[in-house]
Amino acid sequence: MRGGLIALLVGTALVAGPGAAESGPAAAVLYDGYRIGPEDTLLIAVWKNEALSRQVPVRPDGMISLPLLNDVMAAGKTPMQLRDDLVLRLSEYMPQPEVSVIVQEIHSPKVSILGEVVHPGRYDLKGRTTVLDLVALAGGLTEFASRSRILVVRDGGSQVKRIRFDYDKAMLDGKQENFELRPGDIVLVR
């Protein structure tokens, strides 16, 4: 199928390219909001051209390297946007190139949790992750944790936001919203 393309989440791979489903059950997983980031791994598939098709890492500077095209900015773009850029640039070398961009590994969105948890550290965000999800990933709170004094530090552009989180209220009576974390958030458990 030519023309309208859809990006959809397939297992852990995000696919953008010709042949992506347009209707039926697969359409329910339509997802075009993911932005490629540093450390992600992409499969660039150029139809009927094995020499140009390859798996590439996104470098820390956000670029990928491809034959003929050299360095191409990938970070910050959706798979569809990168696909469109590659089609445009490859059009200088071949008529009507068919390109698919498949995000094979997502490593760029990360959050950190520090303090009184069993396993403090940086964690990859693989889908929707809430404060309670991250605490669980970190092995739970230690016996010394101040459950009512958890702080989420979020970069708000020109200023840093500090969001209080009360573990007990979230667990017991639901008065504390168990909100979704964003890439770059730091959770401090005192």
Backbone as JSON Lines, residues from 0, in Angstrom:
{"i":0,"aa":"M","n":[0.84,-1.18,0.0],"ca":[0.0,0.0,0.0],"c":[0.88,1.24,0.0]}
{"i":1,"aa":"R","n":[0.59,2.18,-0.86],"ca":[1.34,3.41,-0.94],"c":[0.54,4.53,-0.27]}
{"i":2,"aa":"G","n":[1.23,5.59,0.09],"ca":[0.52,6.75,0.64],"c":[0.42,6.67,2.14]}
{"i":3,"aa":"G","n":[-0.83,6.65,2.66],"ca":[-1.06,6.7,4.1],"c":[-0.35,5.6,4.87]}
{"i":4,"aa":"L","n":[0.44,5.99,5.82],"ca":[1.19,5.05,6.64],"c":[0.81,5.23,8.09]}
{"i":5,"aa":"I","n":[0.93,4.16,8.84],"ca":[0.57,4.2,10.24],"c":[1.72,3.61,11.04]}
{"i":6,"aa":"A","n":[2.04,4.24,12.15],"ca":[3.03,3.67,13.06],"c":[2.26,2.9,14.11]}
{"i":7,"aa":"L","n":[2.73,1.69,14.42],"ca":[2.05,0.94,15.46],"c":[3.04,0.18,16.3]}
{"i":8,"aa":"L","n":[2.65,-0.02,17.55],"ca":[3.51,-0.72,18.49],"c":[3.32,-2.21,18.28]}
{"i":9,"aa":"V","n":[4.42,-2.9,17.96],"ca":[4.37,-4.33,17.72],"c":[5.33,-4.96,18.72]}
{"i":10,"aa":"G","n":[4.8,-5.58,19.76],"ca":[5.66,-6.11,20.81],"c":[6.41,-4.95,21.43]}
{"i":11,"aa":"T","n":[7.74,-4.95,21.3],"ca":[8.52,-3.82,21.8],"c":[9.08,-3.0,20.65]}
{"i":12,"aa":"A","n":[8.63,-3.27,19.42],"ca":[9.15,-2.54,18.26],"c":[8.09,-1.57,17.75]}
{"i":13,"aa":"L","n":[8.5,-0.38,17.42],"ca":[7.63,0.61,16.84],"c":[7.92,0.64,15.36]}
{"i":14,"aa":"V","n":[6.89,0.44,14.54],"ca":[7.08,0.28,13.1],"c":[6.47,1.46,12.37]}
{"i":15,"aa":"A","n":[7.2,2.01,11.41],"ca":[6.68,3.05,10.54],"c":[7.11,2.7,9.13]}
{"i":16,"aa":"G","n":[6.16,2.51,8.25],"ca":[6.55,2.22,6.89],"c":[5.43,1.6,6.09]}
{"i":17,"aa":"P","n":[5.71,1.29,4.83],"ca":[4.7,0.69,3.97],"c":[4.23,-0.63,4.55]}
{"i":18,"aa":"G","n":[2.95,-0.9,4.44],"ca":[2.43,-2.17,4.9],"c":[1.96,-2.17,6.35]}
{"i":19,"aa":"A","n":[2.13,-1.07,7.08],"ca":[1.62,-1.02,8.44],"c":[0.09,-1.1,8.38]}
{"i":20,"aa":"A","n":[-0.52,-1.83,9.28],"ca":[-1.97,-2.07,9.23],"c":[-2.75,-0.78,9.33]}
{"i":21,"aa":"E","n":[-3.9,-0.74,8.65],"ca":[-4.73,0.45,8.69],"c":[-6.04,0.22,9.4]}
{"i":22,"aa":"S","n":[-6.49,-1.01,9.5],"ca":[-7.77,-1.25,10.15],"c":[-7.72,-2.58,10.89]}
{"i":23,"aa":"G","n":[-8.82,-2.88,11.58],"ca":[-8.87,-4.13,12.33],"c":[-8.24,-3.97,13.7]}
{"i":24,"aa":"P","n":[-8.01,-5.09,14.39],"ca":[-7.51,-5.05,15.76],"c":[-6.18,-4.33,15.89]}
{"i":25,"aa":"A","n":[-5.31,-4.46,14.9],"ca":[-4.0,-3.81,14.98],"c":[-4.11,-2.3,15.03]}
{"i":26,"aa":"A","n":[-5.15,-1.75,14.43],"ca":[-5.31,-0.3,14.42],"c":[-5.54,0.25,15.82]}
{"i":27,"aa":"A","n":[-5.98,-0.61,16.74],"ca":[-6.22,-0.18,18.11],"c":[-4.93,0.22,18.81]}
{"i":28,"aa":"V","n":[-3.79,-0.22,18.31],"ca":[-2.54,0.12,18.94],"c":[-1.82,1.25,18.2]}
{"i":29,"aa":"L","n":[-2.57,2.02,17.43],"ca":[-2.0,3.16,16.73],"c":[-1.24,4.04,17.72]}
{"i":30,"aa":"Y","n":[0.0,4.36,17.37],"ca":[0.84,5.12,18.29],"c":[1.86,5.88,17.47]}
{"i":31,"aa":"D","n":[1.72,7.2,17.41],"ca":[2.68,7.96,16.63],"c":[3.36,9.03,17.46]}
{"i":32,"aa":"G","n":[3.25,8.95,18.77],"ca":[3.82,9.98,19.62],"c":[5.22,9.71,20.1]}
{"i":33,"aa":"Y","n":[5.75,8.5,19.9],"ca":[7.08,8.2,20.41],"c":[8.13,9.0,19.65]}
{"i":34,"aa":"R","n":[9.02,9.59,20.38],"ca":[10.14,10.35,19.79],"c":[11.41,9.55,19.97]}
{"i":35,"aa":"I","n":[12.15,9.39,18.9],"ca":[13.42,8.68,18.92],"c":[14.4,9.47,19.78]}
{"i":36,"aa":"G","n":[15.24,8.76,20.52],"ca":[16.21,9.42,21.38],"c":[17.56,8.75,21.34]}
{"i":37,"aa":"P","n":[18.57,9.39,21.93],"ca":[19.9,8.79,22.0],"c":[19.85,7.42,22.67]}
{"i":38,"aa":"E","n":[20.69,6.53,22.19],"ca":[20.83,5.16,22.68],"c":[19.76,4.21,22.16]}
{"i":39,"aa":"D","n":[18.73,4.7,21.44],"ca":[17.76,3.81,20.83],"c":[18.45,3.05,19.69]}
{"i":40,"aa":"T","n":[17.9,1.89,19.34],"ca":[18.4,1.13,18.2],"c":[17.31,1.07,17.15]}
{"i":41,"aa":"L","n":[17.65,1.45,15.93],"ca":[16.69,1.5,14.83],"c":[17.07,0.51,13.75]}
{"i":42,"aa":"L","n":[16.06,-0.05,13.08],"ca":[16.27,-0.82,11.87],"c":[15.75,0.04,10.73]}
{"i":43,"aa":"I","n":[16.63,0.4,9.82],"ca":[16.24,1.17,8.64],"c":[16.18,0.16,7.49]}
{"i":44,"aa":"A","n":[15.0,-0.06,6.95],"ca":[14.82,-1.01,5.86],"c":[14.44,-0.27,4.59]}
{"i":45,"aa":"V","n":[15.28,-0.41,3.57],"ca":[15.02,0.18,2.26],"c":[14.64,-0.98,1.35]}
{"i":46,"aa":"W","n":[13.4,-0.96,0.87],"ca":[12.87,-2.08,0.09],"c":[13.71,-2.32,-1.15]}
{"i":47,"aa":"K","n":[14.05,-3.58,-1.36],"ca":[14.86,-4.04,-2.5],"c":[16.24,-3.41,-2.53]}
{"i":48,"aa":"N","n":[16.79,-3.08,-1.36],"ca":[18.14,-2.53,-1.32],"c":[18.8,-2.95,0.0]}
{"i":49,"aa":"E","n":[19.36,-4.14,0.0],"ca":[20.02,-4.68,1.19],"c":[21.23,-3.85,1.6]}
{"i":50,"aa":"A","n":[21.9,-3.23,0.65],"ca":[23.11,-2.46,0.96],"c":[22.8,-1.24,1.83]}
{"i":51,"aa":"L","n":[21.6,-0.7,1.7],"ca":[21.23,0.47,2.49],"c":[20.44,0.11,3.75]}
{"i":52,"aa":"S","n":[19.91,-1.1,3.81],"ca":[19.13,-1.53,4.97],"c":[20.07,-1.99,6.07]}
{"i":53,"aa":"R","n":[19.85,-1.5,7.27],"ca":[20.72,-1.89,8.38],"c":[20.16,-1.45,9.72]}
{"i":54,"aa":"Q","n":[20.69,-2.09,10.76],"ca":[20.38,-1.71,12.14],"c":[21.4,-0.65,12.55]}
{"i":55,"aa":"V","n":[20.92,0.43,13.13],"ca":[21.81,1.52,13.52],"c":[21.49,2.01,14.93]}
{"i":56,"aa":"P","n":[22.52,2.33,15.71],"ca":[22.27,2.95,17.02],"c":[22.12,4.46,16.83]}
{"i":57,"aa":"V","n":[21.33,5.07,17.68],"ca":[21.25,6.53,17.7],"c":[22.37,6.99,18.64]}
{"i":58,"aa":"R","n":[23.28,7.78,18.1],"ca":[24.44,8.23,18.87],"c":[24.02,9.26,19.92]}
{"i":59,"aa":"P","n":[24.91,9.53,20.88],"ca":[24.59,10.54,21.91],"c":[24.26,11.92,21.34]}
{"i":60,"aa":"D","n":[24.79,12.23,20.15],"ca":[24.47,13.53,19.53],"c":[23.15,13.49,18.75]}
{"i":61,"aa":"G","n":[22.45,12.34,18.78],"ca":[21.15,12.23,18.13],"c":[21.19,11.81,16.68]}
{"i":62,"aa":"M","n":[22.37,11.59,16.14],"ca":[22.52,11.26,14.72],"c":[22.6,9.75,14.51]}
{"i":63,"aa":"I","n":[22.24,9.32,13.3],"ca":[22.5,7.96,12.83],"c":[23.35,8.09,11.57]}
{"i":64,"aa":"S","n":[24.1,7.05,11.26],"ca":[24.94,7.07,10.07],"c":[24.46,6.01,9.09]}
{"i":65,"aa":"L","n":[24.26,6.45,7.83],"ca":[23.78,5.55,6.78],"c":[24.61,5.74,5.52]}
{"i":66,"aa":"P","n":[24.78,4.66,4.73],"ca":[25.49,4.8,3.46],"c":[24.78,5.82,2.57]}
{"i":67,"aa":"L","n":[25.53,6.52,1.78],"ca":[25.08,7.57,0.87],"c":[24.67,8.85,1.6]}
{"i":68,"aa":"L","n":[23.97,8.71,2.71],"ca":[23.43,9.88,3.39],"c":[24.33,10.42,4.49]}
{"i":69,"aa":"N","n":[25.3,9.63,4.91],"ca":[26.18,9.99,6.02],"c":[25.38,10.18,7.29]}
{"i":70,"aa":"D","n":[25.54,11.29,7.99],"ca":[24.86,11.5,9.26],"c":[23.47,12.11,9.04]}
{"i":71,"aa":"V","n":[22.49,11.55,9.74],"ca":[21.11,12.01,9.66],"c":[20.61,12.2,11.08]}
{"i":72,"aa":"M","n":[20.0,13.35,11.37],"ca":[19.45,13.61,12.7],"c":[18.2,12.74,12.9]}
{"i":73,"aa":"A","n":[18.21,11.93,13.96],"ca":[17.08,11.06,14.26],"c":[16.4,11.45,15.57]}
{"i":74,"aa":"A","n":[17.18,11.88,16.55],"ca":[16.64,12.19,17.88],"c":[15.62,13.32,17.79]}
{"i":75,"aa":"G","n":[14.55,13.15,18.53],"ca":[13.51,14.17,18.58],"c":[12.43,13.98,17.53]}
{"i":76,"aa":"K","n":[12.64,13.06,16.59],"ca":[11.66,12.82,15.52],"c":[10.87,11.56,15.83]}
{"i":77,"aa":"T","n":[9.65,11.5,15.29],"ca":[8.9,10.25,15.34],"c":[9.46,9.34,14.25]}
{"i":78,"aa":"P","n":[9.21,8.03,14.33],"ca":[9.65,7.15,13.25],"c":[9.11,7.6,11.88]}
{"i":79,"aa":"M","n":[7.89,8.1,11.85],"ca":[7.31,8.58,10.58],"c":[8.07,9.79,10.04]}
{"i":80,"aa":"Q","n":[8.43,10.72,10.92],"ca":[9.17,11.89,10.47],"c":[10.55,11.5,9.94]}
{"i":81,"aa":"L","n":[11.23,10.59,10.63],"ca":[12.52,10.13,10.16],"c":[12.37,9.41,8.82]}
{"i":82,"aa":"R","n":[11.34,8.58,8.7],"ca":[11.08,7.88,7.44],"c":[10.92,8.89,6.3]}
{"i":83,"aa":"D","n":[10.12,9.93,6.52],"ca":[9.92,10.95,5.49],"c":[11.22,11.64,5.12]}
{"i":84,"aa":"D","n":[12.07,11.95,6.12],"ca":[13.37,12.57,5.84],"c":[14.24,11.65,5.0]}
{"i":85,"aa":"L","n":[14.26,10.36,5.34],"ca":[15.09,9.41,4.6],"c":[14.6,9.23,3.17]}
{"i":86,"aa":"V","n":[13.27,9.17,2.98],"ca":[12.72,9.06,1.63],"c":[13.14,10.26,0.8]}
{"i":87,"aa":"L","n":[13.04,11.45,1.36],"ca":[13.41,12.67,0.65],"c":[14.89,12.65,0.27]}
{"i":88,"aa":"R","n":[15.74,12.3,1.2],"ca":[17.19,12.31,0.93],"c":[17.6,11.19,-0.02]}
{"i":89,"aa":"L","n":[16.97,10.03,0.1],"ca":[17.3,8.92,-0.8],"c":[16.77,9.14,-2.21]}
{"i":90,"aa":"S","n":[15.76,10.0,-2.37],"ca":[15.21,10.31,-3.68],"c":[16.24,10.91,-4.62]}
{"i":91,"aa":"E","n":[17.31,11.47,-4.06],"ca":[18.39,12.01,-4.89],"c":[19.19,10.89,-5.55]}
{"i":92,"aa":"Y","n":[19.12,9.67,-5.01],"ca":[19.92,8.55,-5.5],"c":[19.1,7.46,-6.18]}
{"i":93,"aa":"M","n":[17.79,7.39,-5.9],"ca":[16.95,6.34,-6.48],"c":[15.52,6.85,-6.62]}
{"i":94,"aa":"P","n":[14.79,6.33,-7.63],"ca":[13.41,6.78,-7.81],"c":[12.48,6.13,-6.78]}
{"i":95,"aa":"Q","n":[11.65,6.87,-6.17],"ca":[10.61,6.42,-5.23],"c":[11.09,5.37,-4.23]}
{"i":96,"aa":"P","n":[12.02,5.73,-3.36],"ca":[12.47,4.76,-2.36],"c":[11.36,4.43,-1.35]}
{"i":97,"aa":"E","n":[11.26,3.17,-0.98],"ca":[10.32,2.72,0.04],"c":[11.14,2.42,1.3]}
{"i":98,"aa":"V","n":[10.88,3.17,2.36],"ca":[11.68,3.07,3.58],"c":[10.78,2.77,4.77]}
{"i":99,"aa":"S","n":[11.25,1.88,5.64],"ca":[10.58,1.63,6.91],"c":[11.57,1.92,8.02]}
{"i":100,"aa":"V","n":[11.08,2.53,9.1],"ca":[11.89,2.78,10.29],"c":[11.26,1.98,11.42]}
{"i":101,"aa":"I","n":[12.05,1.09,12.0],"ca":[11.55,0.23,13.07],"c":[12.4,0.51,14.32]}
{"i":102,"aa":"V","n":[11.76,0.96,15.37],"ca":[12.46,1.17,16.64],"c":[12.54,-0.2,17.31]}
{"i":103,"aa":"Q","n":[13.75,-0.77,17.35],"ca":[13.91,-2.11,17.89],"c":[14.16,-2.1,19.39]}
{"i":104,"aa":"E","n":[14.91,-1.13,19.86],"ca":[15.2,-1.04,21.29],"c":[15.06,0.41,21.73]}
{"i":105,"aa":"I","n":[14.34,0.59,22.82],"ca":[14.13,1.92,23.37],"c":[14.97,2.05,24.62]}
{"i":106,"aa":"H","n":[15.92,2.97,24.6],"ca":[16.79,3.17,25.75],"c":[16.85,4.62,26.19]}
{"i":107,"aa":"S","n":[16.27,5.51,25.43],"ca":[16.48,6.93,25.72],"c":[15.69,7.48,26.9]}
{"i":108,"aa":"P","n":[14.39,7.19,27.04],"ca":[13.69,7.81,28.17],"c":[14.04,7.11,29.48]}
{"i":109,"aa":"K","n":[14.62,7.86,30.4],"ca":[15.04,7.29,31.68],"c":[14.53,8.14,32.84]}
{"i":110,"aa":"V","n":[14.36,7.49,33.98],"ca":[14.06,8.17,35.23],"c":[15.01,7.63,36.28]}
{"i":111,"aa":"S","n":[15.2,8.4,37.33],"ca":[16.09,7.97,38.42],"c":[15.31,7.92,39.72]}
{"i":112,"aa":"I","n":[15.72,7.0,40.59],"ca":[15.15,6.94,41.93],"c":[16.32,6.81,42.9]}
{"i":113,"aa":"L","n":[16.33,7.69,43.89],"ca":[17.44,7.76,44.84],"c":[16.92,7.7,46.26]}
{"i":114,"aa":"G","n":[17.79,7.3,47.17],"ca":[17.43,7.34,48.59],"c":[17.04,5.99,49.12]}
{"i":115,"aa":"E","n":[16.03,5.99,49.95],"ca":[15.64,4.82,50.74],"c":[14.76,3.83,49.95]}
{"i":116,"aa":"V","n":[15.36,3.27,48.88],"ca":[14.74,2.17,48.15],"c":[15.78,1.05,48.08]}
{"i":117,"aa":"V","n":[15.33,-0.16,47.82],"ca":[16.23,-1.31,47.82],"c":[17.28,-1.22,46.71]}
{"i":118,"aa":"H","n":[16.88,-0.79,45.52],"ca":[17.81,-0.71,44.38],"c":[17.74,0.67,43.73]}
{"i":119,"aa":"P","n":[18.37,1.7,44.33],"ca":[18.36,3.01,43.69],"c":[19.12,2.97,42.36]}
{"i":120,"aa":"G","n":[18.74,3.84,41.45],"ca":[19.45,3.9,40.17],"c":[18.61,4.52,39.07]}
{"i":121,"aa":"R","n":[19.12,4.4,37.82],"ca":[18.42,4.89,36.63],"c":[17.68,3.72,35.99]}
{"i":122,"aa":"Y","n":[16.46,4.0,35.55],"ca":[15.62,2.97,34.95],"c":[15.07,3.48,33.62]}
{"i":123,"aa":"D","n":[15.01,2.57,32.64],"ca":[14.4,2.89,31.35],"c":[12.9,2.98,31.52]}
{"i":124,"aa":"L","n":[12.3,3.97,30.86],"ca":[10.84,4.07,30.81],"c":[10.38,3.27,29.6]}
{"i":125,"aa":"K","n":[9.73,2.17,29.83],"ca":[9.24,1.34,28.72],"c":[7.73,1.35,28.79]}
{"i":126,"aa":"G","n":[7.16,2.43,28.35],"ca":[5.72,2.58,28.42],"c":[5.34,3.45,29.62]}
{"i":127,"aa":"R","n":[4.06,3.47,29.92],"ca":[3.53,4.29,31.0],"c":[4.06,3.77,32.34]}
{"i":128,"aa":"T","n":[4.73,4.64,33.1],"ca":[5.29,4.26,34.4],"c":[4.89,5.31,35.42]}
{"i":129,"aa":"T","n":[4.27,4.86,36.51],"ca":[3.86,5.78,37.57],"c":[4.9,5.77,38.68]}
{"i":130,"aa":"V","n":[4.69,6.64,39.68],"ca":[5.6,6.69,40.83],"c":[5.62,5.33,41.53]}
{"i":131,"aa":"L","n":[4.45,4.73,41.75],"ca":[4.4,3.42,42.42],"c":[5.07,2.33,41.57]}
{"i":132,"aa":"D","n":[4.93,2.42,40.25],"ca":[5.61,1.46,39.38],"c":[7.12,1.54,39.56]}
{"i":133,"aa":"L","n":[7.66,2.77,39.61],"ca":[9.11,2.94,39.75],"c":[9.59,2.45,41.12]}
{"i":134,"aa":"V","n":[8.82,2.73,42.16],"ca":[9.18,2.23,43.49],"c":[9.24,0.7,43.46]}
{"i":135,"aa":"A","n":[8.28,0.08,42.79],"ca":[8.28,-1.39,42.68],"c":[9.49,-1.88,41.88]}
{"i":136,"aa":"L","n":[9.82,-1.21,40.77],"ca":[10.99,-1.58,39.98],"c":[12.27,-1.49,40.8]}
{"i":137,"aa":"A","n":[12.31,-0.52,41.72],"ca":[13.49,-0.32,42.56],"c":[13.49,-1.24,43.77]}
{"i":138,"aa":"G","n":[12.59,-2.21,43.82],"ca":[12.59,-3.2,44.89],"c":[11.8,-2.8,46.11]}
{"i":139,"aa":"G","n":[11.11,-1.66,46.05],"ca":[10.31,-1.22,47.18],"c":[11.07,-0.29,48.11]}
{"i":140,"aa":"L","n":[10.37,0.22,49.1],"ca":[10.96,1.14,50.07],"c":[11.72,0.35,51.14]}
{"i":141,"aa":"T","n":[12.75,0.98,51.7],"ca":[13.45,0.36,52.82],"c":[12.67,0.66,54.1]}
{"i":142,"aa":"E","n":[13.06,0.03,55.17],"ca":[12.37,0.25,56.45],"c":[12.59,1.66,56.98]}
{"i":143,"aa":"F","n":[13.61,2.36,56.47],"ca":[13.91,3.72,56.95],"c":[13.27,4.81,56.1]}
{"i":144,"aa":"A","n":[12.55,4.45,55.07],"ca":[11.96,5.43,54.16],"c":[10.86,6.23,54.85]}
{"i":145,"aa":"S","n":[10.86,7.52,54.59],"ca":[9.78,8.38,55.05],"c":[8.71,8.36,53.97]}
{"i":146,"aa":"R","n":[7.71,7.52,54.14],"ca":[6.72,7.24,53.12],"c":[5.89,8.45,52.7]}
{"i":147,"aa":"S","n":[5.81,9.44,53.56],"ca":[5.01,10.62,53.24],"c":[5.85,11.77,52.68]}
{"i":148,"aa":"R","n":[7.15,11.56,52.54],"ca":[8.04,12.65,52.1],"c":[8.8,12.28,50.83]}
{"i":149,"aa":"I","n":[8.13,11.65,49.88],"ca":[8.75,11.33,48.6],"c":[8.61,12.57,47.71]}
{"i":150,"aa":"L","n":[9.67,12.87,46.99],"ca":[9.7,14.07,46.15],"c":[10.07,13.69,44.73]}
{"i":151,"aa":"V","n":[9.29,14.19,43.78],"ca":[9.61,14.01,42.37],"c":[10.14,15.34,41.85]}
{"i":152,"aa":"V","n":[11.37,15.32,41.34],"ca":[12.0,16.53,40.79],"c":[11.89,16.44,39.28]}
{"i":153,"aa":"R","n":[11.24,17.44,38.69],"ca":[10.96,17.44,37.25],"c":[11.46,18.74,36.63]}
{"i":154,"aa":"D","n":[12.19,18.6,35.53],"ca":[12.67,19.77,34.79],"c":[11.48,20.38,34.06]}
{"i":155,"aa":"G","n":[11.15,21.6,34.42],"ca":[10.01,22.28,33.81],"c":[10.44,23.33,32.82]}
{"i":156,"aa":"G","n":[11.59,23.15,32.19],"ca":[12.08,24.14,31.23],"c":[12.89,25.21,31.93]}
{"i":157,"aa":"S","n":[12.26,26.34,32.2],"ca":[12.96,27.45,32.83],"c":[13.08,27.28,34.35]}
{"i":158,"aa":"Q","n":[12.31,26.36,34.92],"ca":[12.39,26.14,36.37],"c":[12.2,24.66,36.68]}
{"i":159,"aa":"V","n":[12.71,24.26,37.83],"ca":[12.58,22.87,38.28],"c":[11.35,22.77,39.17]}
{"i":160,"aa":"K","n":[10.5,21.77,38.88],"ca":[9.3,21.55,39.68],"c":[9.59,20.48,40.71]}
{"i":161,"aa":"R","n":[9.08,20.66,41.92],"ca":[9.17,19.67,42.97],"c":[7.75,19.23,43.32]}
{"i":162,"aa":"I","n":[7.47,17.95,43.11],"ca":[6.13,17.43,43.32],"c":[6.18,16.44,44.48]}
{"i":163,"aa":"R","n":[5.39,16.71,45.52],"ca":[5.34,15.83,46.69],"c":[4.48,14.6,46.38]}
{"i":164,"aa":"F","n":[4.9,13.47,46.92],"ca":[4.15,12.24,46.74],"c":[4.09,11.51,48.09]}
{"i":165,"aa":"D","n":[2.89,11.16,48.5],"ca":[2.69,10.45,49.76],"c":[2.31,9.01,49.46]}
{"i":166,"aa":"Y","n":[3.24,8.11,49.69],"ca":[3.08,6.68,49.39],"c":[1.86,6.09,50.1]}
{"i":167,"aa":"D","n":[1.72,6.37,51.41],"ca":[0.62,5.8,52.18],"c":[-0.74,6.27,51.66]}
{"i":168,"aa":"K","n":[-0.85,7.56,51.35],"ca":[-2.12,8.07,50.83],"c":[-2.46,7.44,49.48]}
{"i":169,"aa":"A","n":[-1.45,7.22,48.65],"ca":[-1.68,6.6,47.35],"c":[-2.12,5.14,47.51]}
{"i":170,"aa":"M","n":[-1.54,4.45,48.48],"ca":[-1.83,3.03,48.67],"c":[-3.13,2.78,49.44]}
{"i":171,"aa":"L","n":[-3.41,3.61,50.46],"ca":[-4.52,3.32,51.35],"c":[-5.86,3.91,50.93]}
{"i":172,"aa":"D","n":[-5.89,5.21,50.75],"ca":[-7.18,5.82,50.5],"c":[-7.32,6.48,49.13]}
{"i":173,"aa":"G","n":[-6.28,6.43,48.33],"ca":[-6.36,6.98,46.99],"c":[-6.41,8.5,46.93]}
{"i":174,"aa":"K","n":[-6.16,9.18,48.07],"ca":[-6.2,10.65,48.05],"c":[-4.98,11.24,47.36]}
{"i":175,"aa":"Q","n":[-3.92,10.46,47.22],"ca":[-2.73,10.89,46.5],"c":[-2.79,10.3,45.09]}
{"i":176,"aa":"E","n":[-2.7,11.16,44.08],"ca":[-2.69,10.67,42.7],"c":[-1.38,9.94,42.42]}
{"i":177,"aa":"N","n":[-1.46,8.77,41.86],"ca":[-0.3,8.0,41.43],"c":[-0.01,8.41,39.99]}
{"i":178,"aa":"F","n":[0.68,9.53,39.82],"ca":[0.83,10.13,38.5],"c":[1.95,9.48,37.69]}
{"i":179,"aa":"E","n":[1.87,9.71,36.38],"ca":[2.83,9.15,35.44],"c":[4.13,9.95,35.46]}
{"i":180,"aa":"L","n":[5.24,9.23,35.42],"ca":[6.55,9.88,35.38],"c":[6.9,10.26,33.95]}
{"i":181,"aa":"R","n":[7.75,11.27,33.82],"ca":[8.21,11.73,32.51],"c":[9.71,11.49,32.4]}
{"i":182,"aa":"P","n":[10.22,11.37,31.17],"ca":[11.66,11.19,30.99],"c":[12.43,12.3,31.73]}
{"i":183,"aa":"G","n":[13.46,11.89,32.45],"ca":[14.3,12.84,33.18],"c":[13.88,13.09,34.61]}
{"i":184,"aa":"D","n":[12.7,12.59,35.02],"ca":[12.24,12.77,36.4],"c":[13.22,12.09,37.36]}
{"i":185,"aa":"I","n":[13.35,12.68,38.53],"ca":[14.17,12.1,39.6],"c":[13.26,11.96,40.83]}
{"i":186,"aa":"V","n":[13.16,10.74,41.34],"ca":[12.33,10.47,42.52],"c":[13.27,10.34,43.71]}
{"i":187,"aa":"L","n":[13.05,11.19,44.71],"ca":[13.87,11.18,45.93],"c":[13.04,10.61,47.07]}
{"i":188,"aa":"V","n":[13.52,9.51,47.64],"ca":[12.84,8.89,48.77],"c":[13.71,9.13,49.99]}
{"i":189,"aa":"R","n":[13.18,9.92,50.93],"ca":[13.96,10.29,52.12],"c":[13.87,9.26,53.19]}
